[in-house]
Amino acid sequence: MKNFRFVIIFLILLPSCSSVKLLDYWKSSDFEKTLDNRILVIAKNSDFEVRKSYETAIARKLRSHGMDVIEMCETFPSIIENENRTQEDVDMILKAFEKEGVNGIVLMSLKNTIETKNSDYDISKDYNEKSSFELMSDSGAKNLPIMSELKSTTYVLEALTYDLTLKNDNQLVNVCLIDVTDPKSGSKILKSFSKIVGDQFKSK
């Protein structure tokens, strides 16, 4: 899956008007219970500094709503770097999470890249297989198209919230999709993205 830095570096060259908005969201009936959990914020990204910037921004927003939050890059700085994990590795990671009292996860990533004129998105079709948190899963990655071939491009960023205290089939409690259309700066993406995700937890 392409990382946020690719988006940040190349999108500043696009001339059209930019927008960052909530595209779609879903919350399960168990979501409110998750607000009392200790949440681990994770950004899926191969670049540590980019990952850190997103995790820090989201963690700051969630703390402003009174939540107990820790960042992956601060507490477990080396875990995401290893892509070829065995089941033994996964068990060790879950034990490390448990030791830190983690029982909830907010997982962020770049989900897709689409032409703006075809920006309709059906959330139900894409999350049938994401009912539980899976450390080893990195399927469904899509390559970013060549920038020069598109007049306007929309990047779909996602934030998934999991409650690890629930049964596997019910662990996914919130899906948040953010539509980023022709952004002019990486800072705008980060600021708007973190606010939109943070607003999901405002009821705390």
PDB file of C-alpha atoms in Angstrom:
ATOM      1  CA  MET A   1       0.000   0.000   0.000  1.00  0.00           C
ATOM      2  CA  LYS A   2       1.415   3.373  -0.996  1.00  0.00           C
ATOM      3  CA  ASN A   3       2.354   5.650   1.853  1.00  0.00           C
ATOM      4  CA  PHE A   4       1.231   9.124   2.856  1.00  0.00           C
ATOM      5  CA  ARG A   5       4.575  10.695   1.952  1.00  0.00           C
ATOM      6  CA  PHE A   6       3.988   9.846  -1.718  1.00  0.00           C
ATOM      7  CA  VAL A   7       0.729  11.751  -1.498  1.00  0.00           C
ATOM      8  CA  ILE A   8       2.268  14.691   0.372  1.00  0.00           C
ATOM      9  CA  ILE A   9       5.214  15.143  -1.987  1.00  0.00           C
ATOM     10  CA  PHE A  10       3.396  14.898  -5.304  1.00  0.00           C
ATOM     11  CA  LEU A  11      -0.036  16.338  -4.635  1.00  0.00           C
ATOM     12  CA  ILE A  12       1.316  19.831  -3.978  1.00  0.00           C
ATOM     13  CA  LEU A  13       1.889  20.077  -7.727  1.00  0.00           C
ATOM     14  CA  LEU A  14      -1.790  19.731  -8.589  1.00  0.00           C
ATOM     15  CA  PRO A  15      -3.376  23.074  -9.523  1.00  0.00           C
ATOM     16  CA  SER A  16      -7.091  22.533  -8.874  1.00  0.00           C
ATOM     17  CA  CYS A  17      -9.043  23.425  -5.728  1.00  0.00           C
ATOM     18  CA  SER A  18      -8.456  21.138  -2.785  1.00  0.00           C
ATOM     19  CA  SER A  19     -10.901  19.627  -0.318  1.00  0.00           C
ATOM     20  CA  VAL A  20     -10.735  17.254   2.636  1.00  0.00           C
ATOM     21  CA  LYS A  21     -14.077  15.916   3.867  1.00  0.00           C
ATOM     22  CA  LEU A  22     -15.791  13.002   5.544  1.00  0.00           C
ATOM     23  CA  LEU A  23     -16.870  10.657   2.754  1.00  0.00           C
ATOM     24  CA  ASP A  24     -18.683   8.044   4.809  1.00  0.00           C
ATOM     25  CA  TYR A  25     -18.704   6.517   8.276  1.00  0.00           C
ATOM     26  CA  TRP A  26     -20.231   3.681  10.254  1.00  0.00           C
ATOM     27  CA  LYS A  27     -20.475   2.920  13.968  1.00  0.00           C
ATOM     28  CA  SER A  28     -21.575  -0.304  15.612  1.00  0.00           C
ATOM     29  CA  SER A  29     -23.839  -0.443  18.652  1.00  0.00           C
ATOM     30  CA  ASP A  30     -20.726  -1.268  20.721  1.00  0.00           C
ATOM     31  CA  PHE A  31     -18.825   1.864  19.744  1.00  0.00           C
ATOM     32  CA  GLU A  32     -19.695   3.882  22.859  1.00  0.00           C
ATOM     33  CA  LYS A  33     -18.164   1.175  25.070  1.00  0.00           C
ATOM     34  CA  THR A  34     -14.883   1.498  23.170  1.00  0.00           C
ATOM     35  CA  LEU A  35     -14.496   5.095  24.344  1.00  0.00           C
ATOM     36  CA  ASP A  36     -13.469   3.794  27.776  1.00  0.00           C
ATOM     37  CA  ASN A  37     -10.740   1.551  26.340  1.00  0.00           C
ATOM     38  CA  ARG A  38      -7.029   2.245  26.174  1.00  0.00           C
ATOM     39  CA  ILE A  39      -6.570   2.996  22.488  1.00  0.00           C
ATOM     40  CA  LEU A  40      -3.454   2.281  20.432  1.00  0.00           C
ATOM     41  CA  VAL A  41      -3.176   4.577  17.397  1.00  0.00           C
ATOM     42  CA  ILE A  42      -1.485   3.002  14.356  1.00  0.00           C
ATOM     43  CA  ALA A  43      -0.694   4.542  10.962  1.00  0.00           C
ATOM     44  CA  LYS A  44       0.212   2.011   8.266  1.00  0.00           C
ATOM     45  CA  ASN A  45       3.177   3.618   6.553  1.00  0.00           C
ATOM     46  CA  SER A  46       6.690   2.549   5.622  1.00  0.00           C
ATOM     47  CA  ASP A  47       8.154   5.935   6.592  1.00  0.00           C
ATOM     48  CA  PHE A  48       8.586   6.282  10.363  1.00  0.00           C
ATOM     49  CA  GLU A  49       8.409  10.083  10.426  1.00  0.00           C
ATOM     50  CA  VAL A  50       5.215  10.214   8.360  1.00  0.00           C
ATOM     51  CA  ARG A  51       3.703   7.496  10.525  1.00  0.00           C
ATOM     52  CA  LYS A  52       4.677   9.400  13.654  1.00  0.00           C
ATOM     53  CA  SER A  53       3.113  12.649  12.437  1.00  0.00           C
ATOM     54  CA  TYR A  54      -0.261  10.987  11.799  1.00  0.00           C
ATOM     55  CA  GLU A  55      -0.251   8.994  15.012  1.00  0.00           C
ATOM     56  CA  THR A  56       0.698  12.037  17.065  1.00  0.00           C
ATOM     57  CA  ALA A  57      -2.012  14.207  15.493  1.00  0.00           C
ATOM     58  CA  ILE A  58      -4.766  11.625  16.001  1.00  0.00           C
ATOM     59  CA  ALA A  59      -3.627  10.799  19.549  1.00  0.00           C
ATOM     60  CA  ARG A  60      -3.700  14.501  20.448  1.00  0.00           C
ATOM     61  CA  LYS A  61      -7.267  14.807  19.164  1.00  0.00           C
ATOM     62  CA  LEU A  62      -8.470  11.731  21.055  1.00  0.00           C
ATOM     63  CA  ARG A  63      -6.836  12.908  24.275  1.00  0.00           C
ATOM     64  CA  SER A  64      -8.662  16.212  23.902  1.00  0.00           C
ATOM     65  CA  HIS A  65     -11.865  14.173  24.195  1.00  0.00           C
ATOM     66  CA  GLY A  66     -10.668  12.573  27.433  1.00  0.00           C
ATOM     67  CA  MET A  67      -9.522   9.259  25.986  1.00  0.00           C
ATOM     68  CA  ASP A  68      -6.612   7.101  27.142  1.00  0.00           C
ATOM     69  CA  VAL A  69      -4.395   6.887  24.044  1.00  0.00           C
ATOM     70  CA  ILE A  70      -0.884   5.718  23.152  1.00  0.00           C
ATOM     71  CA  GLU A  71       0.943   5.886  19.820  1.00  0.00           C
ATOM     72  CA  MET A  72       2.413   2.859  18.073  1.00  0.00           C
ATOM     73  CA  CYS A  73       5.539   4.781  17.062  1.00  0.00           C
ATOM     74  CA  GLU A  74       6.222   5.785  20.669  1.00  0.00           C
ATOM     75  CA  THR A  75       5.380   2.572  22.518  1.00  0.00           C
ATOM     76  CA  PHE A  76       6.172  -0.050  19.862  1.00  0.00           C
ATOM     77  CA  PRO A  77       8.503   1.729  17.389  1.00  0.00           C
ATOM     78  CA  SER A  78       9.793  -1.378  15.603  1.00  0.00           C
ATOM     79  CA  ILE A  79       6.706  -3.566  15.193  1.00  0.00           C
ATOM     80  CA  ILE A  80       5.262  -2.201  11.920  1.00  0.00           C
ATOM     81  CA  GLU A  81       8.656  -2.303  10.210  1.00  0.00           C
ATOM     82  CA  ASN A  82       8.505  -6.123  10.055  1.00  0.00           C
ATOM     83  CA  GLU A  83       6.132  -7.196   7.263  1.00  0.00           C
ATOM     84  CA  ASN A  84       6.878 -10.956   7.251  1.00  0.00           C
ATOM     85  CA  ARG A  85       5.452 -12.076  10.576  1.00  0.00           C
ATOM     86  CA  THR A  86       4.983 -15.640  11.748  1.00  0.00           C
ATOM     87  CA  GLN A  87       2.139 -16.642  14.040  1.00  0.00           C
ATOM     88  CA  GLU A  88       4.668 -16.643  16.866  1.00  0.00           C
ATOM     89  CA  ASP A  89       5.493 -13.014  16.059  1.00  0.00           C
ATOM     90  CA  VAL A  90       1.803 -12.126  16.100  1.00  0.00           C
ATOM     91  CA  ASP A  91       1.309 -13.807  19.485  1.00  0.00           C
ATOM     92  CA  MET A  92       4.257 -11.862  20.905  1.00  0.00           C
ATOM     93  CA  ILE A  93       2.856  -8.583  19.587  1.00  0.00           C
ATOM     94  CA  LEU A  94      -0.565  -9.260  21.087  1.00  0.00           C
ATOM     95  CA  LYS A  95       1.071 -10.058  24.422  1.00  0.00           C
ATOM     96  CA  ALA A  96       2.978  -6.773  24.221  1.00  0.00           C
ATOM     97  CA  PHE A  97      -0.309  -4.949  23.578  1.00  0.00           C
ATOM     98  CA  GLU A  98      -1.901  -6.708  26.532  1.00  0.00           C
ATOM     99  CA  LYS A  99       1.028  -5.807  28.785  1.00  0.00           C
ATOM    100  CA  GLU A 100       0.495  -2.124  27.940  1.00  0.00           C
ATOM    101  CA  GLY A 101      -3.214  -2.436  28.678  1.00  0.00           C
ATOM    102  CA  VAL A 102      -4.253  -1.917  25.038  1.00  0.00           C
ATOM    103  CA  ASN A 103      -7.808  -3.054  24.364  1.00  0.00           C
ATOM    104  CA  GLY A 104      -8.700  -0.820  21.447  1.00  0.00           C
ATOM    105  CA  ILE A 105      -7.027   0.179  18.173  1.00  0.00           C
ATOM    106  CA  VAL A 106      -7.421   3.004  15.675  1.00  0.00           C
ATOM    107  CA  LEU A 107      -5.775   1.918  12.417  1.00  0.00           C
ATOM    108  CA  MET A 108      -5.169   4.496   9.660  1.00  0.00           C
ATOM    109  CA  SER A 109      -4.089   3.958   6.064  1.00  0.00           C
ATOM    110  CA  LEU A 110      -4.408   5.138   2.471  1.00  0.00           C
ATOM    111  CA  LYS A 111      -7.186   2.905   1.149  1.00  0.00           C
ATOM    112  CA  ASN A 112      -7.628   3.867  -2.468  1.00  0.00           C
ATOM    113  CA  THR A 113      -7.026   6.379  -5.239  1.00  0.00           C
ATOM    114  CA  ILE A 114      -9.843   7.231  -7.637  1.00  0.00           C
ATOM    115  CA  GLU A 115     -10.825   9.793 -10.253  1.00  0.00           C
ATOM    116  CA  THR A 116     -12.878  12.512  -8.612  1.00  0.00           C
ATOM    117  CA  LYS A 117     -15.679  12.270 -11.207  1.00  0.00           C
ATOM    118  CA  ASN A 118     -16.177   8.639 -10.129  1.00  0.00           C
ATOM    119  CA  SER A 119     -16.043   9.265  -6.376  1.00  0.00           C
ATOM    120  CA  ASP A 120     -19.140   7.291  -5.369  1.00  0.00           C
ATOM    121  CA  TYR A 121     -18.124   4.857  -2.629  1.00  0.00           C
ATOM    122  CA  ASP A 122     -20.105   1.939  -1.207  1.00  0.00           C
ATOM    123  CA  ILE A 123     -18.817   1.341   2.307  1.00  0.00           C
ATOM    124  CA  SER A 124     -20.748  -1.919   2.799  1.00  0.00           C
ATOM    125  CA  LYS A 125     -18.888  -3.754   0.030  1.00  0.00           C
ATOM    126  CA  ASP A 126     -15.414  -2.995   1.345  1.00  0.00           C
ATOM    127  CA  TYR A 127     -15.703  -3.954   5.012  1.00  0.00           C
ATOM    128  CA  ASN A 128     -17.299  -7.401   4.920  1.00  0.00           C
ATOM    129  CA  GLU A 129     -13.911  -8.971   5.605  1.00  0.00           C
ATOM    130  CA  LYS A 130     -12.719  -6.432   8.203  1.00  0.00           C
ATOM    131  CA  SER A 131     -14.821  -7.448  11.182  1.00  0.00           C
ATOM    132  CA  SER A 132     -11.777  -8.180  13.374  1.00  0.00           C
ATOM    133  CA  PHE A 133      -8.320  -6.676  13.774  1.00  0.00           C
ATOM    134  CA  GLU A 134      -5.700  -8.701  11.867  1.00  0.00           C
ATOM    135  CA  LEU A 135      -2.040  -7.835  12.291  1.00  0.00           C
ATOM    136  CA  MET A 136      -0.880  -9.902   9.337  1.00  0.00           C
ATOM    137  CA  SER A 137      -3.398  -8.561   6.841  1.00  0.00           C
ATOM    138  CA  ASP A 138      -2.188  -6.162   4.142  1.00  0.00           C
ATOM    139  CA  SER A 139      -4.410  -7.272   1.290  1.00  0.00           C
ATOM    140  CA  GLY A 140      -6.253  -5.189  -1.194  1.00  0.00           C
ATOM    141  CA  ALA A 141      -3.494  -2.665  -1.739  1.00  0.00           C
ATOM    142  CA  LYS A 142      -3.896  -0.609  -4.869  1.00  0.00           C
ATOM    143  CA  ASN A 143      -1.234   1.221  -6.820  1.00  0.00           C
ATOM    144  CA  LEU A 144      -1.549   4.953  -7.208  1.00  0.00           C
ATOM    145  CA  PRO A 145      -2.245   5.969 -10.816  1.00  0.00           C
ATOM    146  CA  ILE A 146       0.111   8.185 -12.793  1.00  0.00           C
ATOM    147  CA  MET A 147      -0.627  11.747 -11.734  1.00  0.00           C
ATOM    148  CA  SER A 148      -0.337  13.301 -15.200  1.00  0.00           C
ATOM    149  CA  GLU A 149      -3.130  11.126 -16.582  1.00  0.00           C
ATOM    150  CA  LEU A 150      -5.770  12.593 -14.253  1.00  0.00           C
ATOM    151  CA  LYS A 151      -7.216  16.100 -14.203  1.00  0.00           C
ATOM    152  CA  SER A 152      -8.444  15.608 -10.655  1.00  0.00           C
ATOM    153  CA  THR A 153      -7.641  12.867  -8.180  1.00  0.00           C
ATOM    154  CA  THR A 154      -9.307  11.785  -4.969  1.00  0.00           C
ATOM    155  CA  TYR A 155      -7.438   9.910  -2.260  1.00  0.00           C
ATOM    156  CA  VAL A 156      -9.503   7.883   0.185  1.00  0.00           C
ATOM    157  CA  LEU A 157      -7.944   7.654   3.632  1.00  0.00           C
ATOM    158  CA  GLU A 158      -9.493   5.346   6.194  1.00  0.00           C
ATOM    159  CA  ALA A 159      -9.503   5.061   9.969  1.00  0.00           C
ATOM    160  CA  LEU A 160     -10.775   1.806  11.446  1.00  0.00           C
ATOM    161  CA  THR A 161     -11.510   1.421  15.165  1.00  0.00           C
ATOM    162  CA  TYR A 162     -11.383  -2.012  16.801  1.00  0.00           C
ATOM    163  CA  ASP A 163     -12.488  -3.051  20.285  1.00  0.00           C
ATOM    164  CA  LEU A 164     -10.290  -6.013  21.237  1.00  0.00           C
ATOM    165  CA  THR A 165     -12.495  -6.894  24.221  1.00  0.00           C
ATOM    166  CA  LEU A 166     -15.240  -8.053  21.862  1.00  0.00           C
ATOM    167  CA  LYS A 167     -15.533 -11.324  19.979  1.00  0.00           C
ATOM    168  CA  ASN A 168     -13.615 -11.471  16.693  1.00  0.00           C
ATOM    169  CA  ASP A 169     -16.663 -10.976  14.486  1.00  0.00           C
ATOM    170  CA  ASN A 170     -17.650  -7.806  16.360  1.00  0.00           C
ATOM    171  CA  GLN A 171     -14.299  -6.111  16.953  1.00  0.00           C
ATOM    172  CA  LEU A 172     -14.687  -3.555  14.160  1.00  0.00           C
ATOM    173  CA  VAL A 173     -16.770  -0.775  15.763  1.00  0.00           C
ATOM    174  CA  ASN A 174     -16.115   2.266  13.583  1.00  0.00           C
ATOM    175  CA  VAL A 175     -15.216   2.947   9.947  1.00  0.00           C
ATOM    176  CA  CYS A 176     -14.309   6.449   8.851  1.00  0.00           C
ATOM    177  CA  LEU A 177     -13.511   7.277   5.221  1.00  0.00           C
ATOM    178  CA  ILE A 178     -11.984  10.650   4.358  1.00  0.00           C
ATOM    179  CA  ASP A 179     -12.094  12.065   0.846  1.00  0.00           C
ATOM    180  CA  VAL A 180      -8.986  14.101  -0.061  1.00  0.00           C
ATOM    181  CA  THR A 181      -9.375  15.786  -3.445  1.00  0.00           C
ATOM    182  CA  ASP A 182      -6.376  17.476  -5.050  1.00  0.00           C
ATOM    183  CA  PRO A 183      -4.826  18.683  -1.760  1.00  0.00           C
ATOM    184  CA  LYS A 184      -2.245  21.442  -2.054  1.00  0.00           C
ATOM    185  CA  SER A 185      -0.220  20.617   1.061  1.00  0.00           C
ATOM    186  CA  GLY A 186       0.551  17.704   3.349  1.00  0.00           C
ATOM    187  CA  SER A 187      -0.172  19.837   6.409  1.00  0.00           C
ATOM    188  CA  LYS A 188      -3.751  20.408   5.261  1.00  0.00           C
ATOM    189  CA  ILE A 189      -4.285  16.666   4.824  1.00  0.00           C
ATOM    190  CA  LEU A 190      -2.979  15.975   8.314  1.00  0.00           C
ATOM    191  CA  LYS A 191      -4.901  18.765  10.034  1.00  0.00           C
ATOM    192  CA  SER A 192      -8.226  17.986   8.386  1.00  0.00           C
ATOM    193  CA  PHE A 193      -7.826  14.216   8.618  1.00  0.00           C
ATOM    194  CA  SER A 194      -7.056  14.302  12.343  1.00  0.00           C
ATOM    195  CA  LYS A 195     -10.024  16.597  13.043  1.00  0.00           C
ATOM    196  CA  ILE A 196     -12.471  14.412  11.135  1.00  0.00           C
ATOM    197  CA  VAL A 197     -11.276  11.225  12.845  1.00  0.00           C
ATOM    198  CA  GLY A 198     -11.199  12.911  16.237  1.00  0.00           C
ATOM    199  CA  ASP A 199     -14.774  14.120  15.810  1.00  0.00           C
ATOM    200  CA  GLN A 200     -15.911  10.485  15.694  1.00  0.00           C
ATOM    201  CA  PHE A 201     -15.082  10.322  19.408  1.00  0.00           C
ATOM    202  CA  LYS A 202     -16.665  13.606  20.490  1.00  0.00           C
ATOM    203  CA  SER A 203     -19.417  12.000  22.534  1.00  0.00           C
ATOM    204  CA  LYS A 204     -16.910  11.018  25.234  1.00  0.00           C
TER     205      LYS A 204
END
